[in-house]
PDB file of C-alpha atoms in Angstrom:
ATOM      1  CA  UNK A  20      49.781  10.549-139.099  1.00  0.00           C
ATOM      2  CA  UNK A  21      46.677  12.659-139.622  1.00  0.00           C
ATOM      3  CA  UNK A  22      46.938  16.385-140.086  1.00  0.00           C
ATOM      4  CA  UNK A  23      44.808  19.348-140.973  1.00  0.00           C
ATOM      5  CA  UNK A  24      44.719  20.200-144.650  1.00  0.00           C
ATOM      6  CA  UNK A  25      43.289  19.224-148.012  1.00  0.00           C
ATOM      7  CA  UNK A  26      45.561  16.253-148.666  1.00  0.00           C
ATOM      8  CA  UNK A  27      45.048  13.102-146.679  1.00  0.00           C
ATOM      9  CA  UNK A  28      48.070  11.223-145.415  1.00  0.00           C
ATOM     10  CA  UNK A  29      48.601   8.032-147.388  1.00  0.00           C
ATOM     11  CA  UNK A  30      50.140   4.685-146.587  1.00  0.00           C
ATOM     12  CA  UNK A  31      51.008   2.111-149.234  1.00  0.00           C
ATOM     13  CA  UNK A  32      51.930  -1.432-148.225  1.00  0.00           C
ATOM     14  CA  UNK A  33      52.380  -4.806-149.816  1.00  0.00           C
ATOM     15  CA  UNK A  34      49.917  -7.580-149.138  1.00  0.00           C
ATOM     16  CA  UNK A  35      51.025  -9.523-146.082  1.00  0.00           C
ATOM     17  CA  UNK A  36      52.900  -6.628-144.492  1.00  0.00           C
ATOM     18  CA  UNK A  37      51.850  -5.105-141.197  1.00  0.00           C
ATOM     19  CA  UNK A  38      50.362  -1.587-141.349  1.00  0.00           C
ATOM     20  CA  UNK A  39      50.485   1.132-138.736  1.00  0.00           C
ATOM     21  CA  UNK A  40      48.190   4.139-138.992  1.00  0.00           C
ATOM     22  CA  UNK A  41      48.733   7.013-136.599  1.00  0.00           C
ATOM     23  CA  UNK A  42      46.479   9.655-135.139  1.00  0.00           C
ATOM     24  CA  UNK A  43      47.251  12.633-132.918  1.00  0.00           C
ATOM     25  CA  UNK A  44      44.159  13.547-130.943  1.00  0.00           C
ATOM     26  CA  UNK A  45      43.435  16.983-129.649  1.00  0.00           C
ATOM     27  CA  UNK A  46      41.830  16.821-126.243  1.00  0.00           C
ATOM     28  CA  UNK A  47      43.592  15.475-123.149  1.00  0.00           C
ATOM     29  CA  UNK A  48      40.163  15.082-121.510  1.00  0.00           C
ATOM     30  CA  UNK A  49      38.996  12.580-124.126  1.00  0.00           C
ATOM     31  CA  UNK A  50      38.309   9.223-122.548  1.00  0.00           C
ATOM     32  CA  UNK A  51      37.090   7.081-125.414  1.00  0.00           C
ATOM     33  CA  UNK A  52      38.544   6.489-128.871  1.00  0.00           C
ATOM     34  CA  UNK A  53      37.361   4.645-131.952  1.00  0.00           C
ATOM     35  CA  UNK A  54      38.882   3.626-135.249  1.00  0.00           C
ATOM     36  CA  UNK A  55      36.626   3.542-138.293  1.00  0.00           C
ATOM     37  CA  UNK A  56      37.224   2.144-141.766  1.00  0.00           C
ATOM     38  CA  UNK A  57      35.541   3.716-144.790  1.00  0.00           C
ATOM     39  CA  UNK A  58      35.584   1.920-148.099  1.00  0.00           C
ATOM     40  CA  UNK A  59      34.860   3.751-151.313  1.00  0.00           C
ATOM     41  CA  UNK A  60      31.165   4.577-151.648  1.00  0.00           C
ATOM     42  CA  UNK A  61      30.263   3.411-148.150  1.00  0.00           C
ATOM     43  CA  UNK A  62      29.740   4.909-144.724  1.00  0.00           C
ATOM     44  CA  UNK A  63      32.376   4.464-142.001  1.00  0.00           C
ATOM     45  CA  UNK A  64      32.394   1.118-140.213  1.00  0.00           C
ATOM     46  CA  UNK A  65      33.549   0.456-136.664  1.00  0.00           C
ATOM     47  CA  UNK A  66      36.832  -1.415-136.326  1.00  0.00           C
ATOM     48  CA  UNK A  67      37.897  -1.209-132.702  1.00  0.00           C
ATOM     49  CA  UNK A  68      37.613   1.071-129.701  1.00  0.00           C
ATOM     50  CA  UNK A  69      39.582   1.765-126.529  1.00  0.00           C
ATOM     51  CA  UNK A  70      38.940   3.619-123.304  1.00  0.00           C
ATOM     52  CA  UNK A  71      41.486   5.924-121.733  1.00  0.00           C
ATOM     53  CA  UNK A  72      42.125   3.568-118.816  1.00  0.00           C
ATOM     54  CA  UNK A  73      43.743   1.136-121.257  1.00  0.00           C
ATOM     55  CA  UNK A  74      46.979   1.316-123.268  1.00  0.00           C
ATOM     56  CA  UNK A  75      46.284  -1.460-125.713  1.00  0.00           C
ATOM     57  CA  UNK A  76      43.385  -3.431-127.080  1.00  0.00           C
ATOM     58  CA  UNK A  77      43.421  -6.250-129.581  1.00  0.00           C
ATOM     59  CA  UNK A  78      40.853  -7.457-132.043  1.00  0.00           C
ATOM     60  CA  UNK A  79      41.003  -9.794-134.961  1.00  0.00           C
ATOM     61  CA  UNK A  80      44.147  -8.769-136.891  1.00  0.00           C
ATOM     62  CA  UNK A  81      43.918  -5.262-135.429  1.00  0.00           C
ATOM     63  CA  UNK A  82      45.476  -3.659-132.374  1.00  0.00           C
ATOM     64  CA  UNK A  83      44.914  -0.171-131.049  1.00  0.00           C
ATOM     65  CA  UNK A  84      47.567   1.516-128.931  1.00  0.00           C
ATOM     66  CA  UNK A  85      46.925   4.594-126.837  1.00  0.00           C
ATOM     67  CA  UNK A  86      49.647   6.880-125.513  1.00  0.00           C
ATOM     68  CA  UNK A  87      47.983   9.497-123.344  1.00  0.00           C
ATOM     69  CA  UNK A  88      51.245  11.227-122.504  1.00  0.00           C
ATOM     70  CA  UNK A  89      51.689  12.446-126.070  1.00  0.00           C
ATOM     71  CA  UNK A  90      48.005  12.199-127.076  1.00  0.00           C
ATOM     72  CA  UNK A  91      48.698   9.610-129.726  1.00  0.00           C
ATOM     73  CA  UNK A  92      46.605   6.747-131.015  1.00  0.00           C
ATOM     74  CA  UNK A  93      47.675   4.096-133.494  1.00  0.00           C
ATOM     75  CA  UNK A  94      45.988   1.284-135.375  1.00  0.00           C
ATOM     76  CA  UNK A  95      48.039  -1.741-136.289  1.00  0.00           C
ATOM     77  CA  UNK A  96      46.766  -4.142-138.928  1.00  0.00           C
ATOM     78  CA  UNK A  97      48.514  -7.478-139.142  1.00  0.00           C
ATOM     79  CA  UNK A  98      49.019  -9.304-142.435  1.00  0.00           C
ATOM     80  CA  UNK A  99      47.361  -6.543-144.430  1.00  0.00           C
ATOM     81  CA  UNK A 100      45.099  -7.696-147.249  1.00  0.00           C
ATOM     82  CA  UNK A 101      43.823  -5.899-150.386  1.00  0.00           C
ATOM     83  CA  UNK A 102      40.395  -5.763-148.737  1.00  0.00           C
ATOM     84  CA  UNK A 103      41.899  -3.528-146.056  1.00  0.00           C
ATOM     85  CA  UNK A 104      42.366  -0.746-148.616  1.00  0.00           C
ATOM     86  CA  UNK A 105      40.233   2.125-147.368  1.00  0.00           C
ATOM     87  CA  UNK A 106      40.305   5.438-145.521  1.00  0.00           C
ATOM     88  CA  UNK A 107      40.841   5.038-141.771  1.00  0.00           C
ATOM     89  CA  UNK A 108      39.568   7.591-139.269  1.00  0.00           C
ATOM     90  CA  UNK A 109      40.253   7.961-135.602  1.00  0.00           C
ATOM     91  CA  UNK A 110      37.596   9.575-133.417  1.00  0.00           C
ATOM     92  CA  UNK A 111      37.564  10.770-129.816  1.00  0.00           C
ATOM     93  CA  UNK A 112      34.884  11.443-127.222  1.00  0.00           C
ATOM     94  CA  UNK A 113      35.491  13.746-124.343  1.00  0.00           C
ATOM     95  CA  UNK A 114      32.776  12.380-122.136  1.00  0.00           C
ATOM     96  CA  UNK A 115      31.808   8.835-123.070  1.00  0.00           C
ATOM     97  CA  UNK A 116      28.663   7.743-121.266  1.00  0.00           C
ATOM     98  CA  UNK A 117      28.222  11.203-119.827  1.00  0.00           C
ATOM     99  CA  UNK A 118      26.470  14.302-121.089  1.00  0.00           C
ATOM    100  CA  UNK A 119      28.155  14.636-124.453  1.00  0.00           C
ATOM    101  CA  UNK A 120      25.273  12.752-126.136  1.00  0.00           C
ATOM    102  CA  UNK A 121      27.782  10.532-127.815  1.00  0.00           C
ATOM    103  CA  UNK A 122      29.408  13.241-129.900  1.00  0.00           C
ATOM    104  CA  UNK A 123      32.623  12.189-131.556  1.00  0.00           C
ATOM    105  CA  UNK A 124      35.354  14.367-133.026  1.00  0.00           C
ATOM    106  CA  UNK A 125      36.912  12.813-136.118  1.00  0.00           C
ATOM    107  CA  UNK A 126      40.391  13.103-137.560  1.00  0.00           C
ATOM    108  CA  UNK A 127      40.905  13.839-141.255  1.00  0.00           C
ATOM    109  CA  UNK A 128      41.666  10.244-142.150  1.00  0.00           C
ATOM    110  CA  UNK A 129      44.515   8.231-143.668  1.00  0.00           C
ATOM    111  CA  UNK A 130      44.305   6.450-147.003  1.00  0.00           C
ATOM    112  CA  UNK A 131      45.624   2.892-146.861  1.00  0.00           C
ATOM    113  CA  UNK A 132      46.442   1.203-150.170  1.00  0.00           C
ATOM    114  CA  UNK A 133      47.390  -2.458-150.173  1.00  0.00           C
ATOM    115  CA  UNK A 134      49.181  -3.773-153.264  1.00  0.00           C
ATOM    116  CA  UNK A 135      48.802  -7.463-154.167  1.00  0.00           C
TER     117      UNK A 135
ATOM    118  CA  UNK B   6      21.511  -6.892-138.742  1.00  0.00           C
ATOM    119  CA  UNK B   7      21.457  -3.326-137.478  1.00  0.00           C
ATOM    120  CA  UNK B   8      20.852  -0.684-140.051  1.00  0.00           C
ATOM    121  CA  UNK B   9      20.964   2.997-140.774  1.00  0.00           C
ATOM    122  CA  UNK B  10      19.412   3.874-144.107  1.00  0.00           C
ATOM    123  CA  UNK B  11      19.424   7.114-146.057  1.00  0.00           C
ATOM    124  CA  UNK B  12      16.745   8.010-148.546  1.00  0.00           C
ATOM    125  CA  UNK B  13      19.002   8.634-151.531  1.00  0.00           C
ATOM    126  CA  UNK B  14      22.521   7.626-152.538  1.00  0.00           C
ATOM    127  CA  UNK B  15      22.837  10.403-155.117  1.00  0.00           C
ATOM    128  CA  UNK B  16      20.948  13.660-155.415  1.00  0.00           C
ATOM    129  CA  UNK B  17      21.256  16.585-157.824  1.00  0.00           C
ATOM    130  CA  UNK B  18      19.534  19.859-156.969  1.00  0.00           C
ATOM    131  CA  UNK B  19      19.578  23.430-158.201  1.00  0.00           C
ATOM    132  CA  UNK B  20      20.669  26.486-156.268  1.00  0.00           C
ATOM    133  CA  UNK B  21      17.839  27.835-154.144  1.00  0.00           C
ATOM    134  CA  UNK B  22      15.900  24.577-153.939  1.00  0.00           C
ATOM    135  CA  UNK B  23      14.746  23.199-150.612  1.00  0.00           C
ATOM    136  CA  UNK B  24      16.352  19.819-150.027  1.00  0.00           C
ATOM    137  CA  UNK B  25      15.331  17.062-147.612  1.00  0.00           C
ATOM    138  CA  UNK B  26      17.700  14.270-146.642  1.00  0.00           C
ATOM    139  CA  UNK B  27      16.096  11.473-144.671  1.00  0.00           C
ATOM    140  CA  UNK B  28      17.710   9.016-142.300  1.00  0.00           C
ATOM    141  CA  UNK B  29      16.098   6.035-140.583  1.00  0.00           C
ATOM    142  CA  UNK B  30      17.613   3.659-138.002  1.00  0.00           C
ATOM    143  CA  UNK B  31      16.121   0.425-136.754  1.00  0.00           C
ATOM    144  CA  UNK B  32      18.177   0.041-133.570  1.00  0.00           C
ATOM    145  CA  UNK B  33      15.984   2.101-131.226  1.00  0.00           C
ATOM    146  CA  UNK B  34      18.908   4.491-130.701  1.00  0.00           C
ATOM    147  CA  UNK B  35      18.341   7.760-128.871  1.00  0.00           C
ATOM    148  CA  UNK B  36      21.175   9.713-130.502  1.00  0.00           C
ATOM    149  CA  UNK B  37      21.262  10.622-134.176  1.00  0.00           C
ATOM    150  CA  UNK B  38      23.759  12.722-136.088  1.00  0.00           C
ATOM    151  CA  UNK B  39      24.217  14.437-139.426  1.00  0.00           C
ATOM    152  CA  UNK B  40      27.714  14.983-140.825  1.00  0.00           C
ATOM    153  CA  UNK B  41      29.111  16.297-144.043  1.00  0.00           C
ATOM    154  CA  UNK B  42      32.282  14.831-145.447  1.00  0.00           C
ATOM    155  CA  UNK B  43      34.579  16.771-147.750  1.00  0.00           C
ATOM    156  CA  UNK B  44      37.995  15.726-149.082  1.00  0.00           C
ATOM    157  CA  UNK B  45      40.741  16.400-146.582  1.00  0.00           C
ATOM    158  CA  UNK B  46      38.351  17.725-143.933  1.00  0.00           C
ATOM    159  CA  UNK B  47      37.092  14.503-142.411  1.00  0.00           C
ATOM    160  CA  UNK B  48      33.601  14.323-140.939  1.00  0.00           C
ATOM    161  CA  UNK B  49      32.149  17.558-139.630  1.00  0.00           C
ATOM    162  CA  UNK B  50      29.099  17.527-137.401  1.00  0.00           C
ATOM    163  CA  UNK B  51      26.168  19.587-138.646  1.00  0.00           C
ATOM    164  CA  UNK B  52      23.440  18.779-136.116  1.00  0.00           C
ATOM    165  CA  UNK B  53      22.591  16.050-133.686  1.00  0.00           C
ATOM    166  CA  UNK B  54      19.592  14.927-131.696  1.00  0.00           C
ATOM    167  CA  UNK B  55      19.506  13.054-128.396  1.00  0.00           C
ATOM    168  CA  UNK B  56      15.747  12.526-128.233  1.00  0.00           C
ATOM    169  CA  UNK B  57      12.557  13.018-130.190  1.00  0.00           C
ATOM    170  CA  UNK B  58      11.988  16.710-130.961  1.00  0.00           C
ATOM    171  CA  UNK B  59      15.363  17.598-129.428  1.00  0.00           C
ATOM    172  CA  UNK B  60      18.168  19.021-131.537  1.00  0.00           C
ATOM    173  CA  UNK B  61      21.551  20.573-130.947  1.00  0.00           C
ATOM    174  CA  UNK B  62      23.859  22.466-133.284  1.00  0.00           C
ATOM    175  CA  UNK B  63      27.088  20.827-134.240  1.00  0.00           C
ATOM    176  CA  UNK B  64      30.179  22.519-135.581  1.00  0.00           C
ATOM    177  CA  UNK B  65      28.781  23.749-138.913  1.00  0.00           C
ATOM    178  CA  UNK B  66      24.990  24.273-138.611  1.00  0.00           C
ATOM    179  CA  UNK B  67      24.735  27.359-140.844  1.00  0.00           C
ATOM    180  CA  UNK B  68      22.456  26.815-143.823  1.00  0.00           C
ATOM    181  CA  UNK B  69      20.931  23.652-142.365  1.00  0.00           C
ATOM    182  CA  UNK B  70      18.058  22.676-140.114  1.00  0.00           C
ATOM    183  CA  UNK B  71      16.856  19.322-138.791  1.00  0.00           C
ATOM    184  CA  UNK B  72      13.700  17.583-137.702  1.00  0.00           C
ATOM    185  CA  UNK B  73      13.198  14.622-135.358  1.00  0.00           C
ATOM    186  CA  UNK B  74       9.498  13.861-135.052  1.00  0.00           C
ATOM    187  CA  UNK B  75       9.971  10.135-134.472  1.00  0.00           C
ATOM    188  CA  UNK B  76      12.738   8.292-132.676  1.00  0.00           C
ATOM    189  CA  UNK B  77      13.821   6.330-135.714  1.00  0.00           C
ATOM    190  CA  UNK B  78      13.895   9.202-138.198  1.00  0.00           C
ATOM    191  CA  UNK B  79      16.174  12.240-138.423  1.00  0.00           C
ATOM    192  CA  UNK B  80      15.851  14.646-141.335  1.00  0.00           C
ATOM    193  CA  UNK B  81      18.360  17.192-142.583  1.00  0.00           C
ATOM    194  CA  UNK B  82      16.928  20.198-144.412  1.00  0.00           C
ATOM    195  CA  UNK B  83      18.718  22.617-146.672  1.00  0.00           C
ATOM    196  CA  UNK B  84      16.342  25.568-146.764  1.00  0.00           C
ATOM    197  CA  UNK B  85      17.905  27.097-149.871  1.00  0.00           C
ATOM    198  CA  UNK B  86      20.614  24.940-151.368  1.00  0.00           C
ATOM    199  CA  UNK B  87      23.860  26.575-152.440  1.00  0.00           C
ATOM    200  CA  UNK B  88      26.789  25.245-154.446  1.00  0.00           C
ATOM    201  CA  UNK B  89      29.027  25.168-151.363  1.00  0.00           C
ATOM    202  CA  UNK B  90      26.694  22.562-149.893  1.00  0.00           C
ATOM    203  CA  UNK B  91      27.749  20.076-152.533  1.00  0.00           C
ATOM    204  CA  UNK B  92      29.123  17.274-150.392  1.00  0.00           C
ATOM    205  CA  UNK B  93      28.726  13.751-149.033  1.00  0.00           C
ATOM    206  CA  UNK B  94      26.195  13.676-146.205  1.00  0.00           C
ATOM    207  CA  UNK B  95      26.397  10.942-143.603  1.00  0.00           C
ATOM    208  CA  UNK B  96      23.826  10.049-140.982  1.00  0.00           C
ATOM    209  CA  UNK B  97      24.708   8.085-137.838  1.00  0.00           C
ATOM    210  CA  UNK B  98      23.035   6.847-134.690  1.00  0.00           C
ATOM    211  CA  UNK B  99      24.189   5.641-131.290  1.00  0.00           C
ATOM    212  CA  UNK B 100      22.787   4.290-128.058  1.00  0.00           C
ATOM    213  CA  UNK B 101      22.522   6.745-125.190  1.00  0.00           C
ATOM    214  CA  UNK B 102      23.785   6.135-121.689  1.00  0.00           C
ATOM    215  CA  UNK B 103      26.177   3.329-122.475  1.00  0.00           C
ATOM    216  CA  UNK B 104      29.857   3.304-121.748  1.00  0.00           C
ATOM    217  CA  UNK B 105      30.600   3.180-125.439  1.00  0.00           C
ATOM    218  CA  UNK B 106      29.623   5.762-127.992  1.00  0.00           C
ATOM    219  CA  UNK B 107      30.022   3.731-131.146  1.00  0.00           C
ATOM    220  CA  UNK B 108      28.146   5.432-133.937  1.00  0.00           C
ATOM    221  CA  UNK B 109      26.577   3.394-136.705  1.00  0.00           C
ATOM    222  CA  UNK B 110      26.643   5.057-140.097  1.00  0.00           C
ATOM    223  CA  UNK B 111      24.410   5.009-143.123  1.00  0.00           C
ATOM    224  CA  UNK B 112      25.827   4.642-146.650  1.00  0.00           C
ATOM    225  CA  UNK B 113      25.791   8.378-147.305  1.00  0.00           C
ATOM    226  CA  UNK B 114      24.058  10.702-149.760  1.00  0.00           C
ATOM    227  CA  UNK B 115      26.193  12.440-152.342  1.00  0.00           C
ATOM    228  CA  UNK B 116      24.517  15.786-152.994  1.00  0.00           C
ATOM    229  CA  UNK B 117      25.421  17.979-155.938  1.00  0.00           C
ATOM    230  CA  UNK B 118      24.029  21.506-156.067  1.00  0.00           C
ATOM    231  CA  UNK B 119      24.203  23.105-159.486  1.00  0.00           C
TER     232      UNK B 119
END
């Protein structure tokens, strides 16, 4: 999972395996969460989001799970491909749609490496 | 295709120079953000703006200022660049008032201050 510090957590998987990336978020009042993917030399790109009234949300090959009891978020990638190699960030918003002006708080990121 | 563009991909400046980083979005978004990204520290919010001429400090505003004269453009200014401002700078925008706060990012500007 993600942690404070200078060294990013890393995850290495073989092509075709399933990947699970974890994130511990900080604020129990957060009600909206996003996963971003950042490839080398590019800005972060949206993958999937989830609101706090849900436990699970599925996209194409990706699933996000939210456990509010332990303030834990995970991203599952099915049948991981070399093109999935990137840094993955979770982000939280304390007041989605409210007065927070859309501010997000980002985790430090996890490096995913997929070996052919 | 929605887009956030940044004026430069790479920039090299000298200590003490005034530096302007420009960001333009074509999605008519109200909210715009400037982050810096450093290894192991994730994205840290410098400043954001929720409307034209409005600005709010983020988590690390010291040494920076911003300008939002038009809705589509948000500028980050380093009044007197220092070596500790060497970093990747990311601009983002989002729609206000929705139930989602997805931010759309530009490609980033890698600034080196010598």
